[in-house]
Short mmCIF file of C-alpha atoms and ligand atoms in Angstrom, two decimals:
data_model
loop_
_atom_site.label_atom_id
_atom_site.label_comp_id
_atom_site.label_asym_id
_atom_site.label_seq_id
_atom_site.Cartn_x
_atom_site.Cartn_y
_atom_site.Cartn_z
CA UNK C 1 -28.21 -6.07 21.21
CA UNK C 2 -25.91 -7.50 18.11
CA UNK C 3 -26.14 -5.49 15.70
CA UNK C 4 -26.42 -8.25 12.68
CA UNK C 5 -23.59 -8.00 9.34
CA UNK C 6 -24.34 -8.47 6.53
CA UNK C 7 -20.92 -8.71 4.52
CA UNK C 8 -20.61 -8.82 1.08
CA UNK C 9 -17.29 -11.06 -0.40
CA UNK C 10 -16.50 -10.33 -3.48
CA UNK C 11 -13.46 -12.56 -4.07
CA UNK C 12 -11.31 -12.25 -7.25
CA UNK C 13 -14.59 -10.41 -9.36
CA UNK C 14 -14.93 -7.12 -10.18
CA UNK C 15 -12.62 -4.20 -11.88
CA UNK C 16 -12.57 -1.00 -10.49
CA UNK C 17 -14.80 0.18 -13.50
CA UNK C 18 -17.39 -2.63 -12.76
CA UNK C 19 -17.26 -1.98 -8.85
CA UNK C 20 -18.03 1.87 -9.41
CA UNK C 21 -20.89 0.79 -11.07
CA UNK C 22 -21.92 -1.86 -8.90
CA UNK C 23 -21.86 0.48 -5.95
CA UNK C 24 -23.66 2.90 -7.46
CA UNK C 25 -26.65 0.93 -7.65
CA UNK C 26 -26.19 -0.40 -3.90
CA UNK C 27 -24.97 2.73 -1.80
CA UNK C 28 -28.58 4.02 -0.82
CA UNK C 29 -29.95 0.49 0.35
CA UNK C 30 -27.69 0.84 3.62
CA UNK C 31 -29.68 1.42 6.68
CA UNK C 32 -29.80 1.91 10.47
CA UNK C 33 -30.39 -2.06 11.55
CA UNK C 34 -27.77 -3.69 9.51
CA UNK C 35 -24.14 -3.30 8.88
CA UNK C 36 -24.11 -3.67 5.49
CA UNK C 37 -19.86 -4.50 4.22
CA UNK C 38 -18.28 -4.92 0.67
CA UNK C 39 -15.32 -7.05 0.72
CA UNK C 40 -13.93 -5.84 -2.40
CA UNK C 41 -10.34 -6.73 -3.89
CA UNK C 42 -7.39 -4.73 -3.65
CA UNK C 43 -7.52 -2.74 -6.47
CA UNK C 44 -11.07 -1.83 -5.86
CA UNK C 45 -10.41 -0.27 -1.79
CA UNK C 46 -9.78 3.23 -2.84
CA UNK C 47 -12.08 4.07 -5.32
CA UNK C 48 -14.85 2.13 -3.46
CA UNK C 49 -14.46 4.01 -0.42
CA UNK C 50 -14.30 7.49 -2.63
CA UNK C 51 -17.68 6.01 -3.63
CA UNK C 52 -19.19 4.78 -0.28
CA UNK C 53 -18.96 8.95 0.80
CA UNK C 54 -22.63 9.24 2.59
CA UNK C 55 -23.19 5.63 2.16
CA UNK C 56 -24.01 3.50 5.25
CA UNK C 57 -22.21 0.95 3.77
CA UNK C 58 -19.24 -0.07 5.03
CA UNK C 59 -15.73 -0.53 3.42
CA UNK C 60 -13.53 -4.26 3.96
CA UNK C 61 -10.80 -6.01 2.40
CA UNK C 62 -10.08 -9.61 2.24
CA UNK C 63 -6.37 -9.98 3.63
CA UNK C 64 -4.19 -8.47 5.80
CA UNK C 65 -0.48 -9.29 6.73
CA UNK C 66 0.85 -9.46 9.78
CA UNK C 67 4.23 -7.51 9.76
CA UNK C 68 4.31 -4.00 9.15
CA UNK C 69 5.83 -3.60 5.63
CA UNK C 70 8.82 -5.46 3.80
CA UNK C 71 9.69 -8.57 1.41
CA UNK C 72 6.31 -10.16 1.47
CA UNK C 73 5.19 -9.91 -2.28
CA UNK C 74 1.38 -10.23 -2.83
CA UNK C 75 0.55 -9.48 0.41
CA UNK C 76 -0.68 -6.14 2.07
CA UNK C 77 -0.23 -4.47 5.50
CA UNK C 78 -2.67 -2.85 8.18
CA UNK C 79 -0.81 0.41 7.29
CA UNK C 80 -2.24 0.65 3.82
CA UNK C 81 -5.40 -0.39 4.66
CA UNK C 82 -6.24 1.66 7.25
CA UNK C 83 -4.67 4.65 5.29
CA UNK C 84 -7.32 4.34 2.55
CA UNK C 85 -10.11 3.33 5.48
CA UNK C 86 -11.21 -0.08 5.37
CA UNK C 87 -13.36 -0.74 8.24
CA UNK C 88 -13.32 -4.30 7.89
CA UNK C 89 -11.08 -7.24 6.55
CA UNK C 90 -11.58 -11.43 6.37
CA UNK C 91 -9.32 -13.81 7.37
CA UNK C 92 -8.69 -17.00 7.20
CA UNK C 93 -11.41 -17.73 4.57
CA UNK C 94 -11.48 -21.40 3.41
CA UNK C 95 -10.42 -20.43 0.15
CA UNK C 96 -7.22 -18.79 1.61
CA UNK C 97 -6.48 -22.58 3.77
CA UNK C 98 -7.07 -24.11 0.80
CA UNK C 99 -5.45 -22.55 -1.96
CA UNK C 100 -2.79 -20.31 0.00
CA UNK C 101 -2.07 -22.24 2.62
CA UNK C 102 -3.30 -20.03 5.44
CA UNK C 103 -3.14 -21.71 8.97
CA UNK C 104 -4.89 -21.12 11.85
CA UNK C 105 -1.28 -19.53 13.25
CA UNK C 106 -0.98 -17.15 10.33
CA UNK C 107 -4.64 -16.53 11.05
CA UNK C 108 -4.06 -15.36 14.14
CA UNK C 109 -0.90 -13.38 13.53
CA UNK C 110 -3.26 -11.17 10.67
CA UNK C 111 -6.51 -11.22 13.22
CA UNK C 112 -3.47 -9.21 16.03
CA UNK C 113 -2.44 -6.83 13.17
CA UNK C 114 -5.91 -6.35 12.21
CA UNK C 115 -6.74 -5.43 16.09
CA UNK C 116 -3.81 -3.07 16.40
CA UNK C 117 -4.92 -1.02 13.28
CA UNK C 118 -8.62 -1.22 14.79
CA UNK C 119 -9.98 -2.91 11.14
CA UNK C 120 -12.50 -5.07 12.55
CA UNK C 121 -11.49 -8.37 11.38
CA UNK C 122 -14.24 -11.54 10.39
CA UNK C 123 -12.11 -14.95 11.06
CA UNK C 124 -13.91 -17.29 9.12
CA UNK C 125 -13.99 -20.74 10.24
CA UNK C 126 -15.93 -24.27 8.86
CA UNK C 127 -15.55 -28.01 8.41
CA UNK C 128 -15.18 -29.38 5.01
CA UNK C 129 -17.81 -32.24 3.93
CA UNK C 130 -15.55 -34.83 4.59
CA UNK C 131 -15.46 -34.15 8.40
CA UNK C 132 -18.74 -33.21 9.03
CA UNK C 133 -19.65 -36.61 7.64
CA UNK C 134 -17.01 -37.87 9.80
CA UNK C 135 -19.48 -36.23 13.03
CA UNK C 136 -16.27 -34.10 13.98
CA UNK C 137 -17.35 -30.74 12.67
CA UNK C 138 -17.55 -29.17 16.17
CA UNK C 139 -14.27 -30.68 16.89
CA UNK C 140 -12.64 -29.16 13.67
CA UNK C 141 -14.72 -25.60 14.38
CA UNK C 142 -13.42 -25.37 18.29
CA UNK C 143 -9.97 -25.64 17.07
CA UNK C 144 -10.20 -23.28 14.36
CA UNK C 145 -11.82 -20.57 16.92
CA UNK C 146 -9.29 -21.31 19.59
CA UNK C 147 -6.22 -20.83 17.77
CA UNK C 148 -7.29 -18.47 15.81
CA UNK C 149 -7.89 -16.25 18.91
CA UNK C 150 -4.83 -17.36 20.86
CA UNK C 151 -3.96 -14.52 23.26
CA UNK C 152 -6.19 -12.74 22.20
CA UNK C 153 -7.78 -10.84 25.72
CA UNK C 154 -11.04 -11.00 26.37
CA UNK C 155 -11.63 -6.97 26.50
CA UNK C 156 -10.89 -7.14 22.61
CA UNK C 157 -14.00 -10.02 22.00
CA UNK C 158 -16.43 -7.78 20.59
CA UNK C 159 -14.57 -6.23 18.55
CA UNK C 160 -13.95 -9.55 16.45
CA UNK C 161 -16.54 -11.05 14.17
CA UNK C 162 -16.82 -14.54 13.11
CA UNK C 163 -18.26 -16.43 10.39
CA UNK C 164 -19.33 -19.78 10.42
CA UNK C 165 -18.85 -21.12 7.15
CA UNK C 166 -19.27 -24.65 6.19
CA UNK C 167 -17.12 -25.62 3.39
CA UNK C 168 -19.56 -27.56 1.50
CA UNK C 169 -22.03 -25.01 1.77
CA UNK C 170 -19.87 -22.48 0.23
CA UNK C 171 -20.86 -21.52 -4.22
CA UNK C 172 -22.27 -25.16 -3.83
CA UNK C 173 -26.02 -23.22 -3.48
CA UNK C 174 -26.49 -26.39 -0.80
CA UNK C 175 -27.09 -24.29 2.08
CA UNK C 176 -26.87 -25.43 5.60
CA UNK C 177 -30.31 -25.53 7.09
CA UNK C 178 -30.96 -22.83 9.89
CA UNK C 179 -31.05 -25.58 12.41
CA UNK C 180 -27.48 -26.83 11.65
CA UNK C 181 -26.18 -23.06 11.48
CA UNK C 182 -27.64 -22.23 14.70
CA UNK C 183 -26.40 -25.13 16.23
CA UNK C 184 -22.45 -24.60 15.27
CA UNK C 185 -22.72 -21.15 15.92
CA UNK C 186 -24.57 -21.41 19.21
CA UNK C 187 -21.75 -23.64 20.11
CA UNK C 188 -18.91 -21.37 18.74
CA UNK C 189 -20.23 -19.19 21.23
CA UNK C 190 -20.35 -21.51 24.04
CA UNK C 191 -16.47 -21.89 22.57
CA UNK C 192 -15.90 -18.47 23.32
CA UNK C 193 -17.16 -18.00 26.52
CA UNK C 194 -14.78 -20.95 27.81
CA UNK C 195 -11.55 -19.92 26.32
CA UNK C 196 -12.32 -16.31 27.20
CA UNK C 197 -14.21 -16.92 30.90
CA UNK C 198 -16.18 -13.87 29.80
CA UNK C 199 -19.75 -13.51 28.43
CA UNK C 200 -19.69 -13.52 24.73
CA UNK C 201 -23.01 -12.18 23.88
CA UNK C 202 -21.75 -9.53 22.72
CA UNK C 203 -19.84 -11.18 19.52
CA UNK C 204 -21.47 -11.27 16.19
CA UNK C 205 -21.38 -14.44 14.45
CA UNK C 206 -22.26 -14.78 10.90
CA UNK C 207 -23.53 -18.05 9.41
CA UNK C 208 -22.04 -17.92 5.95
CA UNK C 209 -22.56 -20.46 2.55
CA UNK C 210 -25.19 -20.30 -0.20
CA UNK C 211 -26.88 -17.12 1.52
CA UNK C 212 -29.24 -15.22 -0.98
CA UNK C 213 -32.26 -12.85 -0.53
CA UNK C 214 -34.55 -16.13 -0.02
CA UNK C 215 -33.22 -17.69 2.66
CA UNK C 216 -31.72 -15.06 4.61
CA UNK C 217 -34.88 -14.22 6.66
CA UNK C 218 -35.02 -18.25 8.22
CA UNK C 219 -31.18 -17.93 9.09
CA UNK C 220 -31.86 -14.41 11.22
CA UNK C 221 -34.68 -15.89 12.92
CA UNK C 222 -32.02 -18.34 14.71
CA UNK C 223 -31.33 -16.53 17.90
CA UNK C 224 -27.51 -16.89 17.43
CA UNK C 225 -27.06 -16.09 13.70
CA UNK C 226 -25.86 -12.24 13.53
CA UNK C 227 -25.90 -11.84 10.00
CA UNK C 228 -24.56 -13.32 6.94
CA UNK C 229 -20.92 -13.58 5.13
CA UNK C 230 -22.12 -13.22 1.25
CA UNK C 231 -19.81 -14.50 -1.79
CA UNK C 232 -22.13 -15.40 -5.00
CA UNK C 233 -25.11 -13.49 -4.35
CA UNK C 234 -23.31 -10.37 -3.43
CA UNK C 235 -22.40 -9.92 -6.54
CA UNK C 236 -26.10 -9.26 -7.78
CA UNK C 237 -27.62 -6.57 -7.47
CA UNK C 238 -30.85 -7.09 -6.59
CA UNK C 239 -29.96 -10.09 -4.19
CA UNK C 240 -27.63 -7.32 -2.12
CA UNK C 241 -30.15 -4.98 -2.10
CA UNK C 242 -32.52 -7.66 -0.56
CA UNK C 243 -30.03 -8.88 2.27
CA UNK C 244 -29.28 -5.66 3.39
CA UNK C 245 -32.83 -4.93 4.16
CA UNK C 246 -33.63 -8.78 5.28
P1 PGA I 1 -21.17 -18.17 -1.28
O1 PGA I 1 -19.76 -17.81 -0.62
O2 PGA I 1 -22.19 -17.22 -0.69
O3 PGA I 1 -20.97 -17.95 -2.76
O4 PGA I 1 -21.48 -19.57 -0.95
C1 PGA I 1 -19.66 -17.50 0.74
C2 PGA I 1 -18.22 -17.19 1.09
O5 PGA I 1 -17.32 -17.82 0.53
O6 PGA I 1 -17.95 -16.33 1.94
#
């Protein structure tokens, strides 16, 4: 059984002062049948995790670089990360390709230091609007998921997790419908199973975009949908609290 995610992104919101108080109000709504993640900047990590003591909810970070230390300003390693005890970290978020000019190569160099430090890392992939109206999203989706995971071996498959996000379903509150979620991630998983020649039931794949507390329960009904990657509505309180207990 996949045990669904529910991760939380927080992008660039949130002090530490407003993130102590913001977990606060979450920590006790973590339970047994979801993984419930914060993806919280930088400057949040350690006092979050200070504050997730006894919580069930889980501690991630939304970058990772992929040499050890050095000349590489703005960027952090796997070292200081897993020193302070993030469990998780994203990469390759559209935001990153877009803005920071992430590729799917420097995706996969962070998703190999993310494996070596055992932070379990959610590689987000998605089309943008333009080329799903173009009918090539699974085109665009299979190479995102195969080079991202180049030489990667299959033994290390379930410890990856990836999201499915669809660009123009992402802070546009136009959600994909749980048909067209299922059907890109049933197919990522097809994906997987070819490049990897092993069974990839075991890896969770979130359907992320527009998710809030009312529309959550239709997208986990989908047989392959294993939870959700959360930006907007993870930031509210009461909409957390909801996905976490879906
Ligand atoms: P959204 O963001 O939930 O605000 O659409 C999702 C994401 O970017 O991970």
């Amino acid at each position: 059984m996949r045990k669904p995610i529910i991760a939380g992104n927080w992008k660039m919101n949130m002090t530490v002062n407003e993130s102590i108080e913001f977990i606060e109000k979450i920590k006790d709504y973590g339970n047994d049948n979801v993984e419930g993640v914060v993806c919280v900047p930088f400057t949040s990590l350690l006092t979050v995790k200070e504050k997730l003591s006894g919580s069930k909810i889980k501690l991630g970070a939304q970058n990772i670089h992929w040499e050890e230390s050095g000349a590489f300003t703005g960027e952090i390693s796997g070292k200081m990360l897993k020193e302070i005890g993030v469990d998780y970290v994203i990469i390759g978020h559209s935001e990153r390709r877009k803005y920071f000019g992430e590729t799917d190569e420097t995706v996969n160099l962070r998703l190999k230091k993310a494996l070596e430090y055992k932070i379990t890392p959610i590689i987000c992939v998605g089309e943008s609007l333009e080329e799903r109206e173009s009918g090539i999203e699974k085109e665009v989706v299979k190479k995102q998921v195969t080079k991202g995971l180049k030489d990667i071996s299959a033994d290390r498959l379930e410890e990856i997790v990836v999201a499915y996000e669809p660009i123009w379903a992402i802070g546009t509150g136009k959600t994909a419908t749980s048909d067209q979620a299922q059907e890109i991630i049933g197919y990522i998983r097809e994906v997987l199973k070819d490049i990897f020649e092993a069974n990839a039931n075991t890896v969770r794949i979130q359907y992320g975009g527009s998710v809030k507390g009312s529309n959550i329960k239709e997208l986990m009904n989908k047989e392959d949908i294993d939870g959700a990657l959360v930006g907007g509505a993870s930031l509210i309180e009461d909409e957390f609290k909801q996905l976490l207990s879906f």
